[in-house]
Amino acid sequence: MGRAVDLFVTYRFLKLLTTPFEKTDAFKLGIIDKDGHRTKLPKSTKPAVELTTSELKNSYTILHKLIFNIKKLFAKVPGLRTKVGTYAAALFLLKDTFKEHVEDPDMFEKEFMKYLKENKIELDREISEEVIGFGEVLPKGEYVLKNDILNKEEEELTAKKGDKVIAFEDEAPVDTILGVEIFPVIHMKSQEKIYVSLEDITDE
């Protein structure tokens, strides 16, 4: 049973990752726009389409939200070379969210790497000078985001580049994804916990 669930979630993950927003059921049903953003009522912050039926709910699950946001991160990257840290943090959210539903929680990482290889997308694994010296612990303190960061509770990318985050105490990594350590911090604007790599933050 576990293997069957793995295969199904893997299929859904890759299907959503490779399908243009305009060809998803969420777009066809008016839930999202062509850029993957939730459609809103005119002059309002309320969604244009409420998820009131099974069809609507199944077309816009938490898996959809996370993968749509990963696709938005891709859209922000010029060319086919991208920093590994940003996607490591995003994949951690997928792994953490679905860890109880799949037999192999590392399959998101494996399939993501396979996807990058097949699409000739190169990850930049060079360590930025700004993060050298942190060691294996994120020291207590305030930091500034260098990249937009996903939050699984939000439909949009609410933790933006330039926002402040804080570690209230020295933090050990919660996981290692794509060879990158992931740390929890509090996004000061929303007071929500988010997950970052050391490449995503600066102390300047």
Backbone as a printed PyTorch tensor [residue, N CA C, xyz], in Angstrom:
tensor([[[  0.8340,  -1.2030,   0.0000],
         [  0.0000,   0.0000,   0.0000],
         [  0.8690,   1.2540,   0.0000]],

        [[  1.9140,   1.2660,   0.8660],
         [  2.7920,   2.4210,   0.9400],
         [  3.4480,   2.7270,  -0.3880]],

        [[  3.9040,   1.6950,  -1.0750],
         [  4.5570,   1.8880,  -2.3710],
         [  3.5880,   2.4760,  -3.3870]],

        [[  2.3330,   2.0050,  -3.3400],
         [  1.3220,   2.5200,  -4.2660],
         [  1.0690,   4.0010,  -4.0150]],

        [[  1.0230,   4.4010,  -2.7350],
         [  0.8340,   5.8140,  -2.3840],
         [  2.0250,   6.6280,  -2.8680]],

        [[  3.2510,   6.1090,  -2.6720],
         [  4.4510,   6.7820,  -3.1500],
         [  4.3620,   7.0650,  -4.6430]],

        [[  3.9820,   6.0460,  -5.3960],
         [  3.9120,   6.1860,  -6.8530],
         [  2.8550,   7.2060,  -7.2470]],

        [[  1.7240,   7.2010,  -6.5420],
         [  0.6550,   8.1460,  -6.8540],
         [  1.0840,   9.5730,  -6.5570]],

        [[  1.6700,   9.7960,  -5.3700],
         [  2.0990,  11.1450,  -4.9980],
         [  3.2380,  11.6030,  -5.9040]],

        [[  4.1510,  10.6860,  -6.2500],
         [  5.2360,  11.0230,  -7.1700],
         [  4.6760,  11.4650,  -8.5110]],

        [[  3.6970,  10.7150,  -9.0060],
         [  3.0580,  11.0580, -10.2810],
         [  2.4240,  12.4350, -10.1990]],

        [[  1.6800,  12.6870,  -9.1090],
         [  1.0240,  13.9670,  -8.9510],
         [  2.0500,  15.1000,  -8.8560]],

        [[  3.1300,  14.8540,  -8.1140],
         [  4.1840,  15.8500,  -7.9350],
         [  4.7850,  16.2470,  -9.2810]],

        [[  5.1940,  15.2400, -10.0490],
         [  5.8170,  15.5140, -11.3450],
         [  4.8140,  16.0990, -12.3360]],

        [[  3.5810,  15.6000, -12.2990],
         [  2.5480,  16.1010, -13.2010],
         [  2.3100,  17.5910, -12.9670]],

        [[  2.1630,  17.9720, -11.7080],
         [  1.9110,  19.3790, -11.3890],
         [  3.1270,  20.2500, -11.6810]],

        [[  4.3160,  19.6990, -11.4420],
         [  5.5330,  20.4700, -11.6610],
         [  5.7400,  20.7830, -13.1420]],

        [[  5.3040,  19.8740, -14.0060],
         [  5.5650,  20.0280, -15.4400],
         [  4.3730,  20.5780, -16.2270]],

        [[  3.2310,  20.7260, -15.5910],
         [  2.0430,  21.2240, -16.2890],
         [  1.9520,  22.7430, -16.1720]],

        [[  1.8620,  23.4570, -17.3050],
         [  1.6910,  24.9210, -17.2370],
         [  0.4410,  25.2710, -16.4310]],

        [[  0.4860,  26.3980, -15.7330],
         [ -0.6570,  26.8040, -14.9210],
         [ -1.9540,  26.7920, -15.7250]],

        [[ -1.8780,  27.2640, -16.9910],
         [ -3.0850,  27.3880, -17.8090],
         [ -3.7450,  26.0550, -18.1330]],

        [[ -2.9900,  24.9580, -17.9680],
         [ -3.5320,  23.6360, -18.3080],
         [ -3.9620,  22.8340, -17.0810]],

        [[ -3.8680,  23.4460, -15.9030],
         [ -4.2900,  22.7420, -14.6900],
         [ -5.7940,  22.8920, -14.4920]],

        [[ -6.3720,  21.9580, -13.7460],
         [ -7.8000,  22.0510, -13.4320],
         [ -8.0850,  23.3000, -12.6000]],

        [[ -7.1290,  23.6800, -11.7500],
         [ -7.3220,  24.8620, -10.9110],
         [ -7.5080,  26.1140, -11.7690]],

        [[ -6.7760,  26.2140, -12.8630],
         [ -6.9180,  27.3590, -13.7650],
         [ -8.2510,  27.2780, -14.5110]],

        [[ -8.5590,  26.0840, -15.0430],
         [ -9.7840,  25.9080, -15.8200],
         [-11.0330,  26.1960, -14.9920]],

        [[-10.9340,  25.9530, -13.6810],
         [-12.0740,  26.1960, -12.7940],
         [-12.0670,  27.6130, -12.2060]],

        [[-11.0810,  28.4180, -12.6050],
         [-11.0340,  29.8120, -12.1650],
         [-10.4400,  30.0330, -10.7880]],

        [[ -9.8090,  28.9900, -10.2140],
         [ -9.2390,  29.1190,  -8.8700],
         [ -7.9530,  29.9360,  -8.8970]],

        [[ -7.1180,  29.7340,  -9.9300],
         [ -5.8660,  30.4630, -10.0800],
         [ -5.8340,  31.1620, -11.4340]],

        [[ -4.9140,  32.1430, -11.5400],
         [ -4.7350,  32.8110, -12.8250],
         [ -3.5850,  32.1740, -13.5960]],

        [[ -3.2070,  32.7560, -14.7060],
         [ -2.1840,  32.1660, -15.5720],
         [ -0.8010,  32.1510, -14.9400]],

        [[ -0.6160,  32.9160, -13.8660],
         [  0.6730,  32.9500, -13.1690],
         [  0.6610,  32.1230, -11.8820]],

        [[ -0.4390,  31.4130, -11.6430],
         [ -0.5240,  30.5500, -10.4720],
         [ -1.0240,  31.2200,  -9.2150]],

        [[ -1.4420,  32.4820,  -9.3190],
         [ -1.9440,  33.2030,  -8.1560],
         [ -3.4390,  32.9440,  -7.9760]],

        [[ -3.8920,  32.9020,  -6.7450],
         [ -5.3170,  32.7120,  -6.4690],
         [ -6.0920,  33.9080,  -7.0080]],

        [[ -7.1260,  33.6410,  -7.7730],
         [ -7.9380,  34.7300,  -8.3220],
         [ -8.7530,  35.3710,  -7.1980]],

        [[ -8.9530,  36.6690,  -7.3060],
         [ -9.6720,  37.4380,  -6.2810],
         [-10.8840,  38.1320,  -6.8950]],

        [[-11.8640,  38.4030,  -6.0510],
         [-13.0100,  39.1880,  -6.4910],
         [-12.5490,  40.6140,  -6.7830]],

        [[-13.2110,  41.3190,  -7.7170],
         [-12.8190,  42.6990,  -8.0360],
         [-12.7720,  43.5840,  -6.7940]],

        [[-11.6690,  44.3210,  -6.6290],
         [-11.4710,  45.2490,  -5.5180],
         [-11.6540,  44.5610,  -4.1570]],

        [[-11.1860,  43.3220,  -4.0710],
         [-11.3440,  42.5580,  -2.8370],
         [-10.1650,  41.6070,  -2.6630]],

        [[ -9.9360,  41.2000,  -1.4250],
         [ -8.8930,  40.2000,  -1.1500],
         [ -9.4980,  38.8030,  -1.0440]],

        [[-10.8200,  38.7160,  -1.1880],
         [-11.4860,  37.4230,  -1.1010],
         [-11.3230,  36.6270,  -2.3920]],

        [[-11.1710,  35.2990,  -2.2820],
         [-11.0210,  34.4620,  -3.4830],
         [-12.2310,  34.5910,  -4.4000]],

        [[-11.9690,  34.5890,  -5.7040],
         [-13.0690,  34.6660,  -6.6620],
         [-13.8630,  33.3720,  -6.6790]],

        [[-13.1850,  32.2750,  -6.3830],
         [-13.8470,  30.9690,  -6.3730],
         [-13.6150,  30.3040,  -5.0190]],

        [[-14.6690,  30.1020,  -4.2670],
         [-14.5710,  29.3950,  -2.9970],
         [-14.5630,  27.8870,  -3.2570]],

        [[-13.8060,  27.1580,  -2.4530],
         [-13.6790,  25.7110,  -2.6440],
         [-14.8490,  25.0140,  -1.9510]],

        [[-15.9930,  25.0410,  -2.6230],
         [-17.2280,  24.5520,  -2.0020],
         [-17.6200,  23.1440,  -2.4370]],

        [[-17.0000,  22.6220,  -3.4830],
         [-17.3520,  21.2800,  -3.9600],
         [-16.1290,  20.3780,  -3.9350]],

        [[-16.3560,  19.0800,  -4.0470],
         [-15.2480,  18.1130,  -4.0610],
         [-14.3430,  18.3570,  -5.2550]],

        [[-14.9290,  18.7000,  -6.4000],
         [-14.1290,  18.9600,  -7.6030],
         [-13.1880,  20.1320,  -7.3820]],

        [[-13.6980,  21.2060,  -6.7960],
         [-12.8840,  22.3870,  -6.5380],
         [-11.7930,  22.0880,  -5.5050]],

        [[-12.1670,  21.4030,  -4.4320],
         [-11.2050,  21.0700,  -3.3780],
         [-10.1060,  20.1580,  -3.8980]],

        [[-10.4560,  19.1910,  -4.7320],
         [ -9.4650,  18.2600,  -5.2790],
         [ -8.5550,  18.9160,  -6.3080]],

        [[ -8.9820,  20.0490,  -6.8400],
         [ -8.1860,  20.7630,  -7.8410],
         [ -7.2220,  21.7610,  -7.2110]],

        [[ -7.3620,  21.9410,  -5.8830],
         [ -6.5090,  22.9300,  -5.2130],
         [ -6.2340,  22.4750,  -3.7770]],

        [[ -5.4680,  21.3960,  -3.6580],
         [ -5.0920,  20.8360,  -2.3650],
         [ -3.8040,  21.4920,  -1.8740]],

        [[ -3.3410,  21.0820,  -0.6800],
         [ -2.0790,  21.6240,  -0.1690],
         [ -0.9150,  21.2210,  -1.0610]],

        [[ -1.0150,  20.0440,  -1.7150],
         [  0.0260,  19.6350,  -2.6640],
         [  0.0790,  20.6120,  -3.8310]],

        [[ -1.0840,  20.9850,  -4.3460],
         [ -1.1370,  21.9780,  -5.4260],
         [ -0.5020,  23.2930,  -4.9840]],

        [[ -0.8720,  23.7730,  -3.7870],
         [ -0.3610,  25.0560,  -3.3040],
         [  1.1590,  25.0560,  -3.2260]],

        [[  1.7210,  24.0030,  -2.6400],
         [  3.1740,  23.9330,  -2.4740],
         [  3.8850,  23.8770,  -3.8200]],

        [[  3.3870,  23.0420,  -4.7210],
         [  4.0620,  22.8990,  -6.0160],
         [  3.8530,  24.1450,  -6.8780]],

        [[  2.6690,  24.7430,  -6.8150],
         [  2.4580,  25.9880,  -7.5550],
         [  3.4280,  27.0590,  -7.0640]],

        [[  3.6780,  27.1010,  -5.7510],
         [  4.6150,  28.0910,  -5.2180],
         [  6.0530,  27.7880,  -5.6280]],

        [[  6.4090,  26.5100,  -5.7170],
         [  7.7400,  26.1530,  -6.2210],
         [  7.8840,  26.6190,  -7.6660]],

        [[  6.8160,  26.4480,  -8.4520],
         [  6.8430,  26.9050,  -9.8430],
         [  6.9840,  28.4260,  -9.9210]],

        [[  6.3860,  29.1440,  -8.9650],
         [  6.5360,  30.6050,  -8.9320],
         [  7.9860,  30.9780,  -8.6390]],

        [[  8.6360,  30.2110,  -7.7670],
         [ 10.0490,  30.4580,  -7.4890],
         [ 10.8780,  30.2610,  -8.7510]],

        [[ 10.5560,  29.2270,  -9.5250],
         [ 11.2530,  28.9890, -10.7860],
         [ 11.1120,  30.1950, -11.7050]],

        [[  9.9120,  30.7800, -11.7360],
         [  9.6480,  31.9090, -12.6330],
         [ 10.4890,  33.1230, -12.2780]],

        [[ 10.9680,  33.2030, -11.0300],
         [ 11.7750,  34.3370, -10.5920],
         [ 13.2430,  34.1740, -10.9540]],

        [[ 13.6230,  32.9760, -11.4090],
         [ 15.0330,  32.6960, -11.6710],
         [ 15.3450,  32.8980, -13.1480]],

        [[ 16.2640,  33.8080, -13.4750],
         [ 16.6320,  34.0000, -14.8780],
         [ 17.4930,  32.8380, -15.3680]],

        [[ 17.2190,  32.3630, -16.5720],
         [ 18.0310,  31.2910, -17.1330],
         [ 17.7150,  29.9520, -16.4930]],

        [[ 18.6530,  29.0270, -16.6170],
         [ 18.4360,  27.6700, -16.1250],
         [ 19.3810,  27.2980, -14.9970]],

        [[ 19.9700,  28.2950, -14.3340],
         [ 20.8580,  28.0340, -13.2180],
         [ 20.2330,  28.6480, -11.9710]],

        [[ 20.1320,  27.8800, -10.9210],
         [ 19.4120,  28.3660,  -9.7510],
         [ 20.0790,  27.9180,  -8.4620]],

        [[ 19.9340,  28.7170,  -7.4140],
         [ 20.5280,  28.4060,  -6.1240],
         [ 19.8430,  27.2010,  -5.4940]],

        [[ 20.6320,  26.2780,  -5.0140],
         [ 20.0910,  25.0470,  -4.4540],
         [ 19.3370,  25.2970,  -3.1570]],

        [[ 19.7540,  26.2930,  -2.3700],
         [ 19.1780,  26.5030,  -1.0520],
         [ 17.6900,  26.7960,  -1.0610]],

        [[ 17.2330,  27.6230,  -1.9790],
         [ 15.8310,  28.0010,  -2.0360],
         [ 14.9390,  26.7900,  -2.2700]],

        [[ 15.3630,  25.8960,  -3.1490],
         [ 14.5570,  24.7240,  -3.4500],
         [ 14.6750,  23.6680,  -2.3640]],

        [[ 15.7860,  23.6550,  -1.6640],
         [ 15.9480,  22.7280,  -0.5450],
         [ 14.9060,  23.0300,   0.5240]],

        [[ 14.7290,  24.3170,   0.8390],
         [ 13.7390,  24.7150,   1.8400],
         [ 12.3250,  24.3820,   1.3730]],

        [[ 12.0490,  24.5820,   0.0840],
         [ 10.7280,  24.2800,  -0.4570],
         [ 10.4500,  22.7840,  -0.4230]],

        [[ 11.4450,  21.9730,  -0.7780],
         [ 11.2700,  20.5290,  -0.7590],
         [ 11.1080,  20.0040,   0.6630]],

        [[ 11.7380,  20.6700,   1.6240],
         [ 11.5560,  20.2600,   3.0160],
         [ 10.0790,  20.3730,   3.4090]],

        [[  9.4100,  21.4450,   2.9650],
         [  7.9960,  21.6080,   3.2840],
         [  7.1680,  20.4640,   2.7160]],

        [[  7.4740,  20.0690,   1.4730],
         [  6.7630,  18.9430,   0.8710],
         [  6.9980,  17.6720,   1.6760]],

        [[  8.2570,  17.4210,   1.9960],
         [  8.6220,  16.2200,   2.7490],
         [  7.9420,  16.2090,   4.1140]],

        [[  7.9710,  17.3340,   4.8040],
         [  7.3930,  17.4300,   6.1390],
         [  5.8760,  17.2910,   6.1040]],

        [[  5.2410,  17.8620,   5.0890],
         [  3.7920,  17.8290,   4.9820],
         [  3.2650,  16.4250,   4.7050]],

        [[  3.9820,  15.6850,   3.8650],
         [  3.4730,  14.3820,   3.4230],
         [  4.2290,  13.1900,   4.0090]],

        [[  5.0210,  13.4240,   5.0640],
         [  5.8380,  12.3520,   5.6410],
         [  5.0150,  11.1810,   6.1620]],

        [[  3.7820,  11.4340,   6.5750],
         [  2.9450,  10.3660,   7.1060],
         [  2.1360,   9.6640,   6.0210]],

        [[  2.2400,  10.1560,   4.7750],
         [  1.4310,   9.6040,   3.7010],
         [  2.2410,   8.8320,   2.6560]],

        [[  3.5600,   8.9010,   2.7510],
         [  4.3960,   8.2010,   1.7800],
         [  5.3850,   7.3000,   2.5050]],

        [[  5.7660,   6.2340,   1.8390],
         [  6.7010,   5.2780,   2.4270],
         [  8.1200,   5.8230,   2.4260]],

        [[  8.4640,   6.5560,   1.3630],
         [  9.8020,   7.1140,   1.2220],
         [  9.7180,   8.6360,   1.2060]],

        [[  9.9320,   9.3110,   2.3520],
         [  9.8140,  10.7710,   2.3950],
         [ 10.8760,  11.4960,   1.5730]],

        [[ 11.9180,  10.7850,   1.1670],
         [ 12.9660,  11.4140,   0.3550],
         [ 12.6380,  11.4130,  -1.1380]],

        [[ 11.4740,  10.8600,  -1.4820],
         [ 11.1840,  10.7210,  -2.9120],
         [ 10.9880,  12.0690,  -3.6010]],

        [[ 10.5270,  13.0950,  -2.8440],
         [ 10.3790,  14.4100,  -3.4620],
         [ 11.7380,  14.9370,  -3.9220]],

        [[ 12.7430,  14.7700,  -3.0750],
         [ 14.0970,  15.2080,  -3.4100],
         [ 14.6260,  14.4510,  -4.6220]],

        [[ 14.4260,  13.1360,  -4.6350],
         [ 14.9160,  12.2980,  -5.7370],
         [ 14.2430,  12.6730,  -7.0510]],

        [[ 12.9240,  12.8330,  -7.0030],
         [ 12.1900,  13.1530,  -8.2250],
         [ 12.4870,  14.5650,  -8.7100]],

        [[ 12.7170,  15.4800,  -7.7790],
         [ 13.0600,  16.8510,  -8.1470],
         [ 14.3970,  16.8810,  -8.8790]],

        [[ 15.3860,  16.1420,  -8.3660],
         [ 16.6940,  16.0750,  -9.0200],
         [ 16.5770,  15.4460, -10.4010]],

        [[ 15.7280,  14.4310, -10.5040],
         [ 15.4950,  13.7840, -11.7990],
         [ 14.8740,  14.7750, -12.7760]],

        [[ 13.9240,  15.5640, -12.2810],
         [ 13.2650,  16.5720, -13.1040],
         [ 14.2690,  17.6110, -13.6020]],

        [[ 15.1430,  18.0850, -12.6980],
         [ 16.1560,  19.0730, -13.0880],
         [ 17.0920,  18.5200, -14.1440]],

        [[ 17.5150,  17.2830, -13.9450],
         [ 18.4430,  16.6560, -14.8930],
         [ 17.8120,  16.5080, -16.2690]],

        [[ 16.5710,  16.0480, -16.2980],
         [ 15.8760,  15.8490, -17.5740],
         [ 15.6310,  17.1630, -18.3000]],

        [[ 15.5050,  18.2580, -17.5430],
         [ 15.2450,  19.5610, -18.1520],
         [ 16.5060,  20.4210, -18.2520]],

        [[ 17.6570,  19.7740, -17.9840],
         [ 18.9650,  20.4400, -18.1090],
         [ 19.0330,  21.7330, -17.2890]],

        [[ 18.4510,  21.6770, -16.1010],
         [ 18.5110,  22.8050, -15.1760],
         [ 19.6250,  22.5420, -14.1790]],

        [[ 20.5420,  23.4670, -14.0700],
         [ 21.7140,  23.2780, -13.2250],
         [ 21.5470,  23.9990, -11.8910]],

        [[ 21.8350,  23.2840, -10.8050],
         [ 21.7910,  23.8980,  -9.4810],
         [ 23.1460,  24.5010,  -9.1560]],

        [[ 23.1180,  25.7020,  -8.6170],
         [ 24.3430,  26.3710,  -8.1910],
         [ 24.6610,  25.9200,  -6.7700]],

        [[ 25.6830,  25.0840,  -6.6140],
         [ 26.0310,  24.5350,  -5.3080],
         [ 27.2030,  25.2710,  -4.6560]],

        [[ 27.6310,  26.3740,  -5.2530],
         [ 28.7210,  27.1330,  -4.6550],
         [ 28.2490,  27.7600,  -3.3420]],

        [[ 29.0820,  27.6680,  -2.3220],
         [ 28.7380,  28.2290,  -1.0240],
         [ 29.0710,  29.7190,  -1.0140]],

        [[ 28.0760,  30.5180,  -0.7200],
         [ 28.2830,  31.9630,  -0.6660],
         [ 29.1960,  32.3160,   0.5040]],

        [[ 30.0550,  33.2860,   0.3000],
         [ 30.9790,  33.6930,   1.3600],
         [ 30.2280,  34.1800,   2.5960]],

        [[ 29.0240,  34.7260,   2.3850],
         [ 28.2820,  35.2920,   3.5050],
         [ 27.8560,  34.2380,   4.5320]],

        [[ 27.7360,  32.9660,   4.1040],
         [ 27.2530,  31.9640,   5.0440],
         [ 28.3880,  31.1910,   5.6930]],

        [[ 29.6060,  31.3160,   5.1720],
         [ 30.7330,  30.6120,   5.7690],
         [ 30.9910,  31.1840,   7.1570]],

        [[ 31.1480,  30.3030,   8.1170],
         [ 31.3820,  30.7520,   9.4750],
         [ 30.1880,  30.5180,  10.3790]],

        [[ 29.0140,  30.2660,   9.7800],
         [ 27.8500,  29.9370,  10.5980],
         [ 28.0430,  28.5760,  11.2780]],

        [[ 28.7650,  27.6950,  10.5970],
         [ 28.9370,  26.3470,  11.1300],
         [ 27.6700,  25.5450,  10.9620]],

        [[ 27.4410,  24.5750,  11.8500],
         [ 26.2910,  23.6890,  11.7300],
         [ 25.1000,  24.1700,  12.5630]],

        [[ 25.2020,  25.3560,  13.1360],
         [ 24.1180,  25.9300,  13.9300],
         [ 23.8280,  27.3380,  13.4330]],

        [[ 22.5450,  27.6710,  13.3790],
         [ 22.1590,  29.0460,  13.0620],
         [ 22.1270,  29.8180,  14.3720]],

        [[ 23.0440,  30.7800,  14.5460],
         [ 23.1120,  31.5110,  15.8220],
         [ 21.8530,  32.3430,  16.0840]],

        [[ 21.5270,  32.5050,  17.3500],
         [ 20.4290,  33.3640,  17.7760],
         [ 20.6280,  34.7630,  17.2100]],

        [[ 19.5620,  35.3560,  16.6750],
         [ 19.6840,  36.7090,  16.1570],
         [ 18.6630,  37.0340,  15.0930]],

        [[ 18.7190,  38.2630,  14.5880],
         [ 17.8340,  38.7130,  13.5200],
         [ 18.5570,  38.6370,  12.1800]],

        [[ 17.7970,  38.2840,  11.1400],
         [ 18.3640,  38.1320,   9.8030],
         [ 17.4130,  38.7420,   8.7770]],

        [[ 17.9170,  38.9240,   7.5650],
         [ 17.1140,  39.4500,   6.4660],
         [ 17.0650,  38.4000,   5.3610]],

        [[ 15.8700,  38.1700,   4.8220],
         [ 15.7220,  37.1890,   3.7530],
         [ 16.3580,  37.6930,   2.4600]],

        [[ 17.1220,  36.8350,   1.8150],
         [ 17.7300,  37.1480,   0.5230],
         [ 16.8760,  36.6120,  -0.6280]],

        [[ 15.9070,  35.7330,  -0.3020],
         [ 15.0310,  35.1340,  -1.3080],
         [ 13.6070,  35.0570,  -0.7660]],

        [[ 12.6240,  34.9480,  -1.6620],
         [ 11.2600,  34.6480,  -1.2410],
         [ 11.2340,  33.2250,  -0.6940]],

        [[ 10.4380,  32.9920,   0.3470],
         [ 10.3960,  31.6920,   1.0010],
         [  8.9620,  31.1840,   1.0680]],

        [[  8.7960,  29.8780,   0.8750],
         [  7.4820,  29.2740,   0.9520],
         [  7.0420,  29.0640,   2.3950]],

        [[  5.7280,  29.1380,   2.5970],
         [  5.1020,  28.7600,   3.8540],
         [  3.9020,  27.9170,   3.4820]],

        [[  3.8540,  26.6810,   3.9650],
         [  2.8000,  25.7650,   3.5130],
         [  1.4060,  26.1930,   3.9370]],

        [[  1.3100,  27.0950,   4.9180],
         [ -0.0050,  27.5300,   5.3640],
         [ -0.5710,  28.6440,   4.4820]],

        [[  0.2700,  29.2100,   3.6220],
         [ -0.1580,  30.3560,   2.8260],
         [ -0.2710,  29.9920,   1.3510]],

        [[ -1.2170,  30.6260,   0.6590],
         [ -1.3850,  30.3830,  -0.7630],
         [ -0.3850,  31.1830,  -1.5790]],

        [[  0.0340,  32.3250,  -1.0660],
         [  0.9870,  33.1620,  -1.7730],
         [  2.3200,  33.1670,  -1.0250]],

        [[  3.3470,  33.6740,  -1.6980],
         [  4.6730,  33.7510,  -1.0910],
         [  4.7120,  34.9770,  -0.1870]],

        [[  4.3550,  34.8040,   1.0840],
         [  4.2290,  35.9450,   1.9790],
         [  5.5490,  36.3430,   2.6250]],

        [[  6.5020,  35.4280,   2.7070],
         [  7.8280,  35.7550,   3.2490],
         [  8.6970,  36.1890,   2.0730]],

        [[  8.8950,  37.4900,   1.9680],
         [  9.5270,  38.0550,   0.7720],
         [ 10.9800,  38.4600,   1.0210]],

        [[ 11.7200,  38.5190,  -0.0690],
         [ 13.0860,  39.0270,  -0.0250],
         [ 13.0900,  40.3980,   0.6450]],

        [[ 13.9880,  40.5890,   1.6390],
         [ 14.0660,  41.8560,   2.3620],
         [ 13.3360,  41.8330,   3.6990]],

        [[ 12.4480,  40.8440,   3.8940],
         [ 11.7530,  40.7280,   5.1740],
         [ 12.7220,  40.2740,   6.2650]],

        [[ 12.3980,  40.6280,   7.5070],
         [ 13.2240,  40.2130,   8.6350],
         [ 12.7030,  38.9170,   9.2440]],

        [[ 13.6380,  38.0680,   9.6660],
         [ 13.3040,  36.8440,  10.3850],
         [ 14.1740,  36.7760,  11.6250]],

        [[ 13.7820,  35.9390,  12.5740],
         [ 14.5330,  35.8780,  13.8180],
         [ 14.6610,  34.4400,  14.3120]],

        [[ 15.8270,  34.1310,  14.8480],
         [ 16.0500,  32.8810,  15.5660],
         [ 16.1580,  33.2680,  17.0340]],

        [[ 15.2160,  32.8160,  17.8450],
         [ 15.1800,  33.2270,  19.2450],
         [ 16.2450,  32.5310,  20.0920]],

        [[ 16.8290,  31.4690,  19.5290],
         [ 17.9350,  30.7820,  20.1780],
         [ 18.7760,  30.1070,  19.0980]],

        [[ 19.9520,  29.6500,  19.4680],
         [ 20.7740,  28.9350,  18.4940],
         [ 19.9800,  27.7460,  17.9730]],

        [[ 19.8720,  27.6370,  16.6470],
         [ 19.0450,  26.5960,  16.0500],
         [ 19.8960,  25.5540,  15.3340]],

        [[ 19.6600,  24.2840,  15.6380],
         [ 20.2750,  23.1850,  14.8920],
         [ 19.4120,  22.9180,  13.6600]],

        [[ 19.9840,  22.3630,  12.5990],
         [ 19.1850,  22.0780,  11.4090],
         [ 18.1190,  21.0240,  11.6980]],

        [[ 16.9410,  21.1860,  11.0740],
         [ 15.8660,  20.2100,  11.2510],
         [ 15.9560,  19.0940,  10.2230]],

        [[ 16.7060,  19.3270,   9.1510],
         [ 16.8500,  18.3110,   8.1030],
         [ 17.9290,  18.7640,   7.1320]],

        [[ 18.3540,  17.8530,   6.2780],
         [ 19.2830,  18.1740,   5.1990],
         [ 18.6570,  17.7200,   3.8880]],

        [[ 18.4340,  18.6680,   2.9810],
         [ 17.7940,  18.4030,   1.6980],
         [ 18.7200,  18.8700,   0.5860]],

        [[ 18.9370,  18.0230,  -0.4270],
         [ 19.8400,  18.3560,  -1.5380],
         [ 21.2320,  18.7170,  -1.0160]],

        [[ 21.5870,  18.1480,   0.1340],
         [ 22.8920,  18.4320,   0.7310],
         [ 22.9480,  19.7500,   1.4770]],

        [[ 21.7980,  20.4010,   1.6390],
         [ 21.7190,  21.7140,   2.2840],
         [ 20.9670,  21.5950,   3.6040]],

        [[ 21.5190,  22.1970,   4.6560],
         [ 20.8540,  22.1490,   5.9600],
         [ 19.7240,  23.1780,   6.0300]],

        [[ 18.6240,  22.7600,   6.6510],
         [ 17.4230,  23.5910,   6.7460],
         [ 17.1770,  23.9720,   8.2050]],

        [[ 16.9070,  25.2690,   8.4370],
         [ 16.7390,  25.7840,   9.7910],
         [ 15.3760,  26.4600,   9.9590]],

        [[ 14.7780,  26.3540,  11.1510],
         [ 13.5220,  27.0700,  11.4190],
         [ 13.8050,  28.4870,  11.9110]],

        [[ 13.0270,  29.4550,  11.4340],
         [ 13.0950,  30.8350,  11.9200],
         [ 11.6700,  31.3720,  11.9790]],

        [[ 11.4950,  32.5030,  12.6520],
         [ 10.1890,  33.1550,  12.7040],
         [ 10.1940,  34.3550,  11.7670]],

        [[  9.2290,  34.3760,  10.8580],
         [  9.0400,  35.5020,   9.9460],
         [  8.3770,  36.6190,  10.7420]],

        [[  9.0830,  37.7130,  10.9420],
         [  8.6290,  38.7380,  11.8810],
         [  7.3270,  39.4130,  11.4510]],

        [[  7.1290,  39.5860,  10.1560],
         [  5.9280,  40.2800,   9.6910],
         [  4.6620,  39.4730,   9.9710]],

        [[  4.7250,  38.1520,   9.7330],
         [  3.5490,  37.3110,   9.9160],
         [  3.5580,  36.5360,  11.2280]],

        [[  4.7340,  36.5160,  11.8990],
         [  4.9280,  35.7380,  13.1300],
         [  4.7530,  34.2380,  12.8980]],

        [[  4.9420,  33.7910,  11.6620],
         [  4.8420,  32.3790,  11.3230],
         [  6.2250,  31.7560,  11.2720]],

        [[  6.2860,  30.4670,  11.6100],
         [  7.5440,  29.7370,  11.4630],
         [  7.7390,  29.3750,   9.9890]],

        [[  8.9120,  29.6740,   9.4610],
         [  9.2570,  29.2750,   8.1080],
         [ 10.5950,  28.5480,   8.1580]],

        [[ 10.9780,  27.9490,   7.0400],
         [ 12.2140,  27.1760,   6.9970],
         [ 13.1220,  27.7340,   5.9150]],

        [[ 14.4000,  27.9150,   6.2740],
         [ 15.3510,  28.5430,   5.3560],
         [ 16.6630,  27.7620,   5.3410]],

        [[ 17.4010,  27.9520,   4.2710],
         [ 18.7920,  27.5080,   4.2440],
         [ 19.6490,  28.7180,   4.5990]],

        [[ 20.9030,  28.5030,   4.8860],
         [ 21.7810,  29.6230,   5.2240],
         [ 21.9710,  30.5630,   4.0310]],

        [[ 21.7490,  30.0360,   2.8190],
         [ 21.8740,  30.8740,   1.6150],
         [ 20.6980,  31.8350,   1.4770]],

        [[ 19.6330,  31.5790,   2.2190],
         [ 18.4340,  32.4040,   2.1000],
         [ 18.4580,  33.6290,   3.0030]],

        [[ 19.4320,  33.7230,   3.8900],
         [ 19.4340,  34.8120,   4.8700],
         [ 20.7940,  35.5080,   4.9460]],

        [[ 20.7590,  36.7370,   5.4520],
         [ 21.9720,  37.4900,   5.6910],
         [ 21.8200,  38.2120,   7.0210]],

        [[ 22.9330,  38.4930,   7.6770],
         [ 22.8520,  39.2170,   8.9570],
         [ 23.1540,  40.6890,   8.7640]],

        [[ 23.1840,  41.1450,   7.5320],
         [ 23.4660,  42.5610,   7.2530],
         [ 22.1840,  43.3750,   7.1560]]])
